[in-house]
Coordinates of C-alpha atoms and ligand atoms in Angstrom, one line a residue:
X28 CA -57.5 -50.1 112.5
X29 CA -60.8 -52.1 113.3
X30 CA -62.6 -51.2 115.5
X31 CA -62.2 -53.9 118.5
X32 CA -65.5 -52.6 120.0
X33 CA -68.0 -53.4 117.7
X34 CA -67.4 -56.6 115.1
X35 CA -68.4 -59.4 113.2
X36 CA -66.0 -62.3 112.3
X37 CA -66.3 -65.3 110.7
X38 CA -63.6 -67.8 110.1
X39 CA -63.3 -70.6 108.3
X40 CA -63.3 -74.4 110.1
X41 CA -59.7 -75.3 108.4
X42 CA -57.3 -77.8 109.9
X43 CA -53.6 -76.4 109.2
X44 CA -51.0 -78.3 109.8
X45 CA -47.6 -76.2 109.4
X46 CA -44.1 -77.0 109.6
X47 CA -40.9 -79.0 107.6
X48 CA -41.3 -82.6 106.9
X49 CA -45.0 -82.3 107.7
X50 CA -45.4 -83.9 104.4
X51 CA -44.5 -87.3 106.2
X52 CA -48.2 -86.8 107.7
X53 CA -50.4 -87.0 104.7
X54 CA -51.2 -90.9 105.1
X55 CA -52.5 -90.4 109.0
X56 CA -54.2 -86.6 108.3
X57 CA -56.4 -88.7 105.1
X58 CA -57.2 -90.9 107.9
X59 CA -58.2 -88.7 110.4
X60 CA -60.5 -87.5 107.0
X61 CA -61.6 -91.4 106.6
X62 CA -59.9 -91.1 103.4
X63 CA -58.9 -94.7 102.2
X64 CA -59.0 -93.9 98.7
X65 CA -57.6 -91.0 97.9
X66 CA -57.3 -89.6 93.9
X67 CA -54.2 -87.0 94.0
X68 CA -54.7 -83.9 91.3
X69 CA -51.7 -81.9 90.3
X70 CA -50.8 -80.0 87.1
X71 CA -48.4 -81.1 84.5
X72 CA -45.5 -79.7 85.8
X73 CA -46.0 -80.9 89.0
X74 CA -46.6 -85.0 87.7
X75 CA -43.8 -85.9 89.0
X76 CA -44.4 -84.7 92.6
X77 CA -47.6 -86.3 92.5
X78 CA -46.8 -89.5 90.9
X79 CA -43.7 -89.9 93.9
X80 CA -46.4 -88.8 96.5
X81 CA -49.2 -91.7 94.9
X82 CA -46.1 -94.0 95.0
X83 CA -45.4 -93.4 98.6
X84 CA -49.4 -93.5 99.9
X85 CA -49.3 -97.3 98.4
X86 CA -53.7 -98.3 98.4
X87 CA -54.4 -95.1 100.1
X88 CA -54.0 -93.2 96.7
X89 CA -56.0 -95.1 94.0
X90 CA -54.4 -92.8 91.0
X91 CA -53.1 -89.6 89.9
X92 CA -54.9 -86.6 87.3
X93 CA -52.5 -84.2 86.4
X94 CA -54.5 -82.0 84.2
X95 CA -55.3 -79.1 86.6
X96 CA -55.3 -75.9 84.7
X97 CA -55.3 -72.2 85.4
X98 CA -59.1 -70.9 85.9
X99 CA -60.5 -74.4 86.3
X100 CA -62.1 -74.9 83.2
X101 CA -65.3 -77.2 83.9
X102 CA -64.3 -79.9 80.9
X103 CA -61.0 -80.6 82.8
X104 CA -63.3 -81.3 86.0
X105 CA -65.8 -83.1 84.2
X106 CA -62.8 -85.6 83.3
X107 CA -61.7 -85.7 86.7
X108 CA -64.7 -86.5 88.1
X109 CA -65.4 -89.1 85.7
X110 CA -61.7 -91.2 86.6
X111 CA -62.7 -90.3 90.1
X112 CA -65.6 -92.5 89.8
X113 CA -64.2 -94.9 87.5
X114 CA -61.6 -95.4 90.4
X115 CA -63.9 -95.4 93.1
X116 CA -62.0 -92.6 94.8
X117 CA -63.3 -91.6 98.5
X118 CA -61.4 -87.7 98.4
X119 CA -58.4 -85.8 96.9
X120 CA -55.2 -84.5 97.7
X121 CA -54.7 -81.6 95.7
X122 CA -50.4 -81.1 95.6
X123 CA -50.2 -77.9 93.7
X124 CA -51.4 -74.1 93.8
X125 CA -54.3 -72.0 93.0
X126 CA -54.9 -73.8 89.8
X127 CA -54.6 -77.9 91.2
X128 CA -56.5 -76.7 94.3
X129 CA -59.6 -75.0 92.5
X130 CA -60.0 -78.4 90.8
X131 CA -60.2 -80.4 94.1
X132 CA -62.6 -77.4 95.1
X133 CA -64.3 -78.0 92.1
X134 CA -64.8 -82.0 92.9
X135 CA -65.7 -81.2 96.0
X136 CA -68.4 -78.5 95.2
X137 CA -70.0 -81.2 92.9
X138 CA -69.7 -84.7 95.3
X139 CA -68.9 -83.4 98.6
X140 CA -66.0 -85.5 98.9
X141 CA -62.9 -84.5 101.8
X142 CA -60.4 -82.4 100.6
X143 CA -56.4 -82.5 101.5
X144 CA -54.4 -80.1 99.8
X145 CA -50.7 -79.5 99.8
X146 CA -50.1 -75.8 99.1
X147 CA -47.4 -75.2 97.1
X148 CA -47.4 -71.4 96.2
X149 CA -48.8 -68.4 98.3
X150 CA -52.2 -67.6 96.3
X151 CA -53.7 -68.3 99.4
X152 CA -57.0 -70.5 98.0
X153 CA -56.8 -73.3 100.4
X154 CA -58.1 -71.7 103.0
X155 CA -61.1 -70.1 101.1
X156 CA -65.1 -71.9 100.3
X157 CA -64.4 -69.9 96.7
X158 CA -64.2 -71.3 93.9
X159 CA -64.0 -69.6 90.3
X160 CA -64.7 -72.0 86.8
X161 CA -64.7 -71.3 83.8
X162 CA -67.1 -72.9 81.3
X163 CA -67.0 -71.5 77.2
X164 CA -64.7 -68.5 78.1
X165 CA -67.2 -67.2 80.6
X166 CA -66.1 -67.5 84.5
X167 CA -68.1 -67.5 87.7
X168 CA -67.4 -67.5 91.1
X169 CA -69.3 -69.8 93.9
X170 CA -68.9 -69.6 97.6
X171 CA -69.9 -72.7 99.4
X172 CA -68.8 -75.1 102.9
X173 CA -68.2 -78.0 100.6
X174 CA -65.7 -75.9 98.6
X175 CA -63.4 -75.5 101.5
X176 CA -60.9 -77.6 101.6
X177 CA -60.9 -79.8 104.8
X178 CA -57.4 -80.2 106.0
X179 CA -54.2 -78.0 104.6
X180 CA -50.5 -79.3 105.0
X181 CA -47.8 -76.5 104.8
X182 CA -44.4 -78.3 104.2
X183 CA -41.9 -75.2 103.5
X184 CA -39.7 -78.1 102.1
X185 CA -42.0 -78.2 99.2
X186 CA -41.8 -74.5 98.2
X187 CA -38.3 -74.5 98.1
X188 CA -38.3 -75.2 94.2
X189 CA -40.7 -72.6 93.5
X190 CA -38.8 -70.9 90.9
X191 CA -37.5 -67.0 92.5
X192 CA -39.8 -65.0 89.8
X193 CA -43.5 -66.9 91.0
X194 CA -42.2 -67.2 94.0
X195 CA -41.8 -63.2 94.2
X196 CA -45.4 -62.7 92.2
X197 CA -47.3 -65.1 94.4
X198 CA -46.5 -63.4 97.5
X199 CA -47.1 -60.2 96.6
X200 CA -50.1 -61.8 95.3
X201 CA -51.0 -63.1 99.0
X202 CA -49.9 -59.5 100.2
X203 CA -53.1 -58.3 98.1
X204 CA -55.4 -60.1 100.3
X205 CA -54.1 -58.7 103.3
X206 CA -54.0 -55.0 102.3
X207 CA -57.5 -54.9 101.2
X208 CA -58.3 -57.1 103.9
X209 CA -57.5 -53.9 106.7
X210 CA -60.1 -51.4 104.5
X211 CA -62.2 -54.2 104.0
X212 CA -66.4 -53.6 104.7
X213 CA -66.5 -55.7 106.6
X214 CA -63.2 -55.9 108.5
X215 CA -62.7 -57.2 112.0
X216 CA -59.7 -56.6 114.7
X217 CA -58.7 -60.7 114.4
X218 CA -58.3 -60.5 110.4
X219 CA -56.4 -57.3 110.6
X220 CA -53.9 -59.0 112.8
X221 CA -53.8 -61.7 110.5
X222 CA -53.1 -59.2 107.8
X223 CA -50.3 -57.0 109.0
X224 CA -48.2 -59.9 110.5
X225 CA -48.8 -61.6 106.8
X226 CA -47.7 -58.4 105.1
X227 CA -44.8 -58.3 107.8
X228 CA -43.8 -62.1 107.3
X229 CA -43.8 -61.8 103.1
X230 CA -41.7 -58.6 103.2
X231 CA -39.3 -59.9 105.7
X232 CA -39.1 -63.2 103.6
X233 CA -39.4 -62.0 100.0
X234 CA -35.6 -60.3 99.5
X235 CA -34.1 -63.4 101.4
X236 CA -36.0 -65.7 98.9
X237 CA -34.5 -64.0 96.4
X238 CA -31.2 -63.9 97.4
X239 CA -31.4 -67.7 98.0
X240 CA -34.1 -69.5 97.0
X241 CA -33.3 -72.8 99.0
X242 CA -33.4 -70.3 102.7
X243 CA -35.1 -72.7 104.5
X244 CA -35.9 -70.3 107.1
X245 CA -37.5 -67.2 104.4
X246 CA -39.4 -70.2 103.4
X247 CA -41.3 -71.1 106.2
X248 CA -41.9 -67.3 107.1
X249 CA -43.1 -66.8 103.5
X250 CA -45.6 -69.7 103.6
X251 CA -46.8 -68.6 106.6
X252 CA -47.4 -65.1 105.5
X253 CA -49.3 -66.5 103.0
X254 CA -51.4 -68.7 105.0
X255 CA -52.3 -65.8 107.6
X256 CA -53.0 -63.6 104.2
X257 CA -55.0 -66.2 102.5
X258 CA -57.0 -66.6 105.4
X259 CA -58.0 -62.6 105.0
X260 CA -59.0 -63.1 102.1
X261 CA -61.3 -66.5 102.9
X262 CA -62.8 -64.1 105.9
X263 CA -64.2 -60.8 104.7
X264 CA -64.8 -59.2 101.5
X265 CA -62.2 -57.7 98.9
X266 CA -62.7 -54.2 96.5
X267 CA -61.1 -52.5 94.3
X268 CA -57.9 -54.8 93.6
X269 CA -59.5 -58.0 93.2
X270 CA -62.3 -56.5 90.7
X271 CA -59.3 -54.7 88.8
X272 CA -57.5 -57.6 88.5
X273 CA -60.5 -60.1 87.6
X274 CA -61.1 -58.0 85.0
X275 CA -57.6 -58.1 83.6
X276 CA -57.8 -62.0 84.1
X277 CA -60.9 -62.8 82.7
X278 CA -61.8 -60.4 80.0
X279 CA -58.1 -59.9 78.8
X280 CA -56.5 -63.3 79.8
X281 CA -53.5 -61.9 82.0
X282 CA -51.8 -64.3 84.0
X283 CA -53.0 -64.4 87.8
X284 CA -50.2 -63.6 90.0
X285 CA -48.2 -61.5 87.5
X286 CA -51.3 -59.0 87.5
X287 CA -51.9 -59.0 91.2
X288 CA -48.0 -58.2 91.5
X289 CA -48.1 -55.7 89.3
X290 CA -52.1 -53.7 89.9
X291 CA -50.9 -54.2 94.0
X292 CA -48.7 -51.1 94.5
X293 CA -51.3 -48.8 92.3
X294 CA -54.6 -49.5 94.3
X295 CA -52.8 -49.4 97.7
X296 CA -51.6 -46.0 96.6
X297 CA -55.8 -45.2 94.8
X298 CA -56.9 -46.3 98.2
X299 CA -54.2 -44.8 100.5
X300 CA -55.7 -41.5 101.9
X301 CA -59.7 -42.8 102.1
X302 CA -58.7 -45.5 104.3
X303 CA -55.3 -44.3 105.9
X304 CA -56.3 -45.1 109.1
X305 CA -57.0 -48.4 108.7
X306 CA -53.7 -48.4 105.9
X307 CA -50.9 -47.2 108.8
X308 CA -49.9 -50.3 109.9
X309 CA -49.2 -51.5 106.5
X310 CA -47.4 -48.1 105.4
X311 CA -45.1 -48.4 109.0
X312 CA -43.8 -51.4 107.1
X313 CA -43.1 -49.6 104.0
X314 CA -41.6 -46.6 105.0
X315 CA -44.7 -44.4 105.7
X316 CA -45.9 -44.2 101.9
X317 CA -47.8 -48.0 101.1
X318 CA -48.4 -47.5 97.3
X319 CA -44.7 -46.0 96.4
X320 CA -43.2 -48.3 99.4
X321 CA -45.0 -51.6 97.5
X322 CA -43.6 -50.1 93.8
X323 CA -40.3 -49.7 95.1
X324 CA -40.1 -53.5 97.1
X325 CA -41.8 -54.9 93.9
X326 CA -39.2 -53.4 91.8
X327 CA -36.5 -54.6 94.3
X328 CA -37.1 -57.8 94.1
X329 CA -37.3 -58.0 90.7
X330 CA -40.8 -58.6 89.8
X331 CA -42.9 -57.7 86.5
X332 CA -43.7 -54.1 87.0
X333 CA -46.0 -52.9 83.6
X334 CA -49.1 -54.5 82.5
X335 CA -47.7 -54.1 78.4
X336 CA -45.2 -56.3 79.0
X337 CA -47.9 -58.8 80.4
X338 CA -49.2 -58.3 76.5
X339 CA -51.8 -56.0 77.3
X340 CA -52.6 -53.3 74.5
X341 CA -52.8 -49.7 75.5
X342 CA -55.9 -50.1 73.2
X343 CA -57.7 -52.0 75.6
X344 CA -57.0 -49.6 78.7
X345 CA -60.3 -47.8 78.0
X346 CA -62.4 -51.7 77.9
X347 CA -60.7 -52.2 80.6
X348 CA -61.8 -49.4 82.8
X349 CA -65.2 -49.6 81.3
X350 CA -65.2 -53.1 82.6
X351 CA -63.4 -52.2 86.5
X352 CA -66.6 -49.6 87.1
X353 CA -69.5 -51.7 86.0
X354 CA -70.5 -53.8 89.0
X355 CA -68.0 -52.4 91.4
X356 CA -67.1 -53.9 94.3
X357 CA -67.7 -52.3 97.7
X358 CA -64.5 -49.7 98.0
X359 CA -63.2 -47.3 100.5
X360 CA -62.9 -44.7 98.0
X361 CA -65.3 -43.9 95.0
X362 CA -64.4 -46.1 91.7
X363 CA -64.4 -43.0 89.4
X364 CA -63.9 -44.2 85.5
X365 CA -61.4 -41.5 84.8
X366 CA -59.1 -42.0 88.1
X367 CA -59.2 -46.2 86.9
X368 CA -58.1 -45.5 83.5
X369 CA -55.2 -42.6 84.7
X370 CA -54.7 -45.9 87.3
X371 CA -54.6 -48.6 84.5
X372 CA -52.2 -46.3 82.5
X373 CA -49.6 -45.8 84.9
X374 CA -49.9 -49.6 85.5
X375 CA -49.5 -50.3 82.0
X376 CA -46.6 -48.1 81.9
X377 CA -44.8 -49.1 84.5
X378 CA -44.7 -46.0 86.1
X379 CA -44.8 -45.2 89.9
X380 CA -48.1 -45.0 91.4
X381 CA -49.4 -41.6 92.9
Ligands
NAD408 P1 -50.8 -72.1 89.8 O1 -51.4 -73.0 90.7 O2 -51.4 -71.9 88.4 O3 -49.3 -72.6 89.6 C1 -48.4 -72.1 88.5 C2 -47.5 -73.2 88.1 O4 -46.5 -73.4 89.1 C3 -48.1 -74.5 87.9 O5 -47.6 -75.1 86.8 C4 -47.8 -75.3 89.2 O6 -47.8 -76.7 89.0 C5 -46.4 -74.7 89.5 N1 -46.0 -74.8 90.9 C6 -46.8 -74.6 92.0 N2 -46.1 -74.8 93.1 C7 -44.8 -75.1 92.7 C8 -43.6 -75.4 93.5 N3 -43.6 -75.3 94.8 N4 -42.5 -75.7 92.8 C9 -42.6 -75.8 91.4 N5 -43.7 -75.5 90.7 C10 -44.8 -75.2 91.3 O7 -50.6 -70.6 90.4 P2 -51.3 -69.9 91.6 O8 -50.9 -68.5 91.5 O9 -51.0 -70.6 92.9 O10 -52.8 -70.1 91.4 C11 -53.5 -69.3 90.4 C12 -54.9 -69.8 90.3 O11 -55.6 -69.9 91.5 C13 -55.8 -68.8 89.5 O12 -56.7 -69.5 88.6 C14 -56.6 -68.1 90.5 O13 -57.8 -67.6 90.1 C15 -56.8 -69.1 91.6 N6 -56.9 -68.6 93.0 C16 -58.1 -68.8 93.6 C17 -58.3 -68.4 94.8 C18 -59.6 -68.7 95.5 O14 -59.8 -68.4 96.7 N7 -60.6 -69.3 94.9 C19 -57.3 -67.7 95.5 C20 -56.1 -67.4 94.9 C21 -55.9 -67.9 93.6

């Protein structure tokens, strides 16, 4: 555990506003922003949603831009900034997930303007100042106060159409944060709370989702799982899972939450005895044994469980490790090339961790 003698902590200066219908408050939390002209951002799937929300706002929404994409490519922003001026927009609402809200991040980072998002899935990025672009295949990752978003509504009624398979992949996704949250550097008693009644929340929530999607109840627990995880991950600093798993995103294109889902269970398990102490609470919730506890929930509920079928080559496996040990992250245990690769190939695989 942290030690709750001796601590640093730092947390974010979010206003959350949690709980069904809490949609209906969009118009008065924009004002409490002195937002009177707001541009919402969604992706193309979620047009719809965002058109009907627009609709709704009346003159408080002066358009919609539904081209968000995954790893907020900067040409997409440069667009959006350019209608957001051309409208003479005063702030966004971002209505989406990880890829809608890193463009109202990215906005944001570049004009300062206020920032409502909507959260959608569990990936956990409206509660962080991070933001990661890409620009000509290359991505980078700032950290700044304008990047984090002012005001987040939670409205469990707007999760229930998450479809069961992202659903299941985003929140073990959020669970990421929160495990290497507890070994974390710089880890502090407040954030370990935080983490282990996340983890708690996502795997009492997870197996009800799937059994029925439209459980109001597992849907509310689950958001607010993610919400206590993503706010880990906004408050100290990750290792070995994240750097694993931006390297499978950005050098070999894997999808975001699919990855997380799958790497989670193997660098619990890599990480297990060097920070076991800080760990038990995690593994009490699985049974004792975190990495082989995570493989078998994963697998329970369904989720991808190998890296090939993601479309990674075995081939790459060796870049791949090559890449996860140059400019490691800090980690509880030493990032040896050999143990990643063995790692990487039983992820690949699909086999249980060890
Ligand atoms: P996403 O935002 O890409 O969403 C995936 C798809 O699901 C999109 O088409 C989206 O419109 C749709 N969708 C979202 N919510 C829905 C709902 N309730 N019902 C139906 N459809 C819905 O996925 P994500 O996993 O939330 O985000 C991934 C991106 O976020 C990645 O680019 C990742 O790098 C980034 N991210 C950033 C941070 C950070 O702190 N900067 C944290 C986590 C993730």
């Amino acid at each position: 555990m942290a030690d709750a003698s001796n601590f640093i902590c730092t947390f974010n200066p979010a206003r959350i506003v949690f709980g069904v219908g809490k949609r209906a408050t969009i118009a008065e939390e924009l004002e409490a922003l002195g937002v009177s002209r707001a541009l919402v951002l969604s992706t193309q799937f979620q047009k719809q949603d965002a058109e009907a929300l627009a609709a709704e706002l009346g003159e408080k929404a002066v358009g919609v831009f539904p081209d968000a994409a995954m790893h907020t490519p900067v040409h997409v922003t440069e667009t959006a900034m350019t209608i957001y001026n051309d409208l003479g927009a005063d702030g966004v609402i971002a209505l989406g997930g990880g890829s809608t809200i890193g463009l109202g991040k990215a906005i944001a980072y570049r004009n300062d303007c206020p920032q409502l998002v909507i959260a959608t899935t569990y990936a956990g990025s409206e509660v962080t100042p991070i933001l990661g672009q890409t620009e000509n295949g290359v991505k980078t990752t700032v950290r700044a106060a304008s990047i984090l978003p002012e005001t987040v509504i939670y409205d469990p009624e707007l999760t229930l159409g998450l479809p069961v398979g992202m659903s299941v992949t985003s929140g073990l996704n959020a669970m990421a944060h929160a495990v290497e949250g507890v070994y974390a550097q710089d880890r502090n008693p407040v954030a370990t709370m935080m983490a282990v009644d996340g983890v708690r929340a996502l795997r009492d929530a997870l197996p009800q989702i799937v059994a029925d999607p439209k459980d109001a109840a597992a849907r509310s627990e689950a958001l607010y799982g993610a919400w206590l995880c993503g706010t880990v991950l906004g408050s100290v600093g990750m290792a070995l899972h994240h750097k694993l798993c931006h390297t499978l995103g950005g050098s070999f294109d894997l999808p975001h939450a699919e990855t997380h889902s799958i790497m989670l269970p193997h660098t619990a398990a890599f990480n297990a005895s060097a920070a076991a102490e800080a760990m038990q609470p995690l593994a009490d919730l699985f049974g004792g044994d975190i990495g082989k506890g995570l493989w078998e929930f994963a697998k329970g509920l369904g989720a991808p469980m190998a890296l090939k079928d993601l479309g990674l080559k075995e081939t790459d496996l060796d870049k791949a490790a090559d890449l996860a040990v140059k400019n490691p992250y800090w980690n509880p245990r030493p990032v040896e090339r050999d143990a990643i690769r063995a790692l990487l190939g039983r992820a690949w695989e699909g086999a249980a961790p060890e």
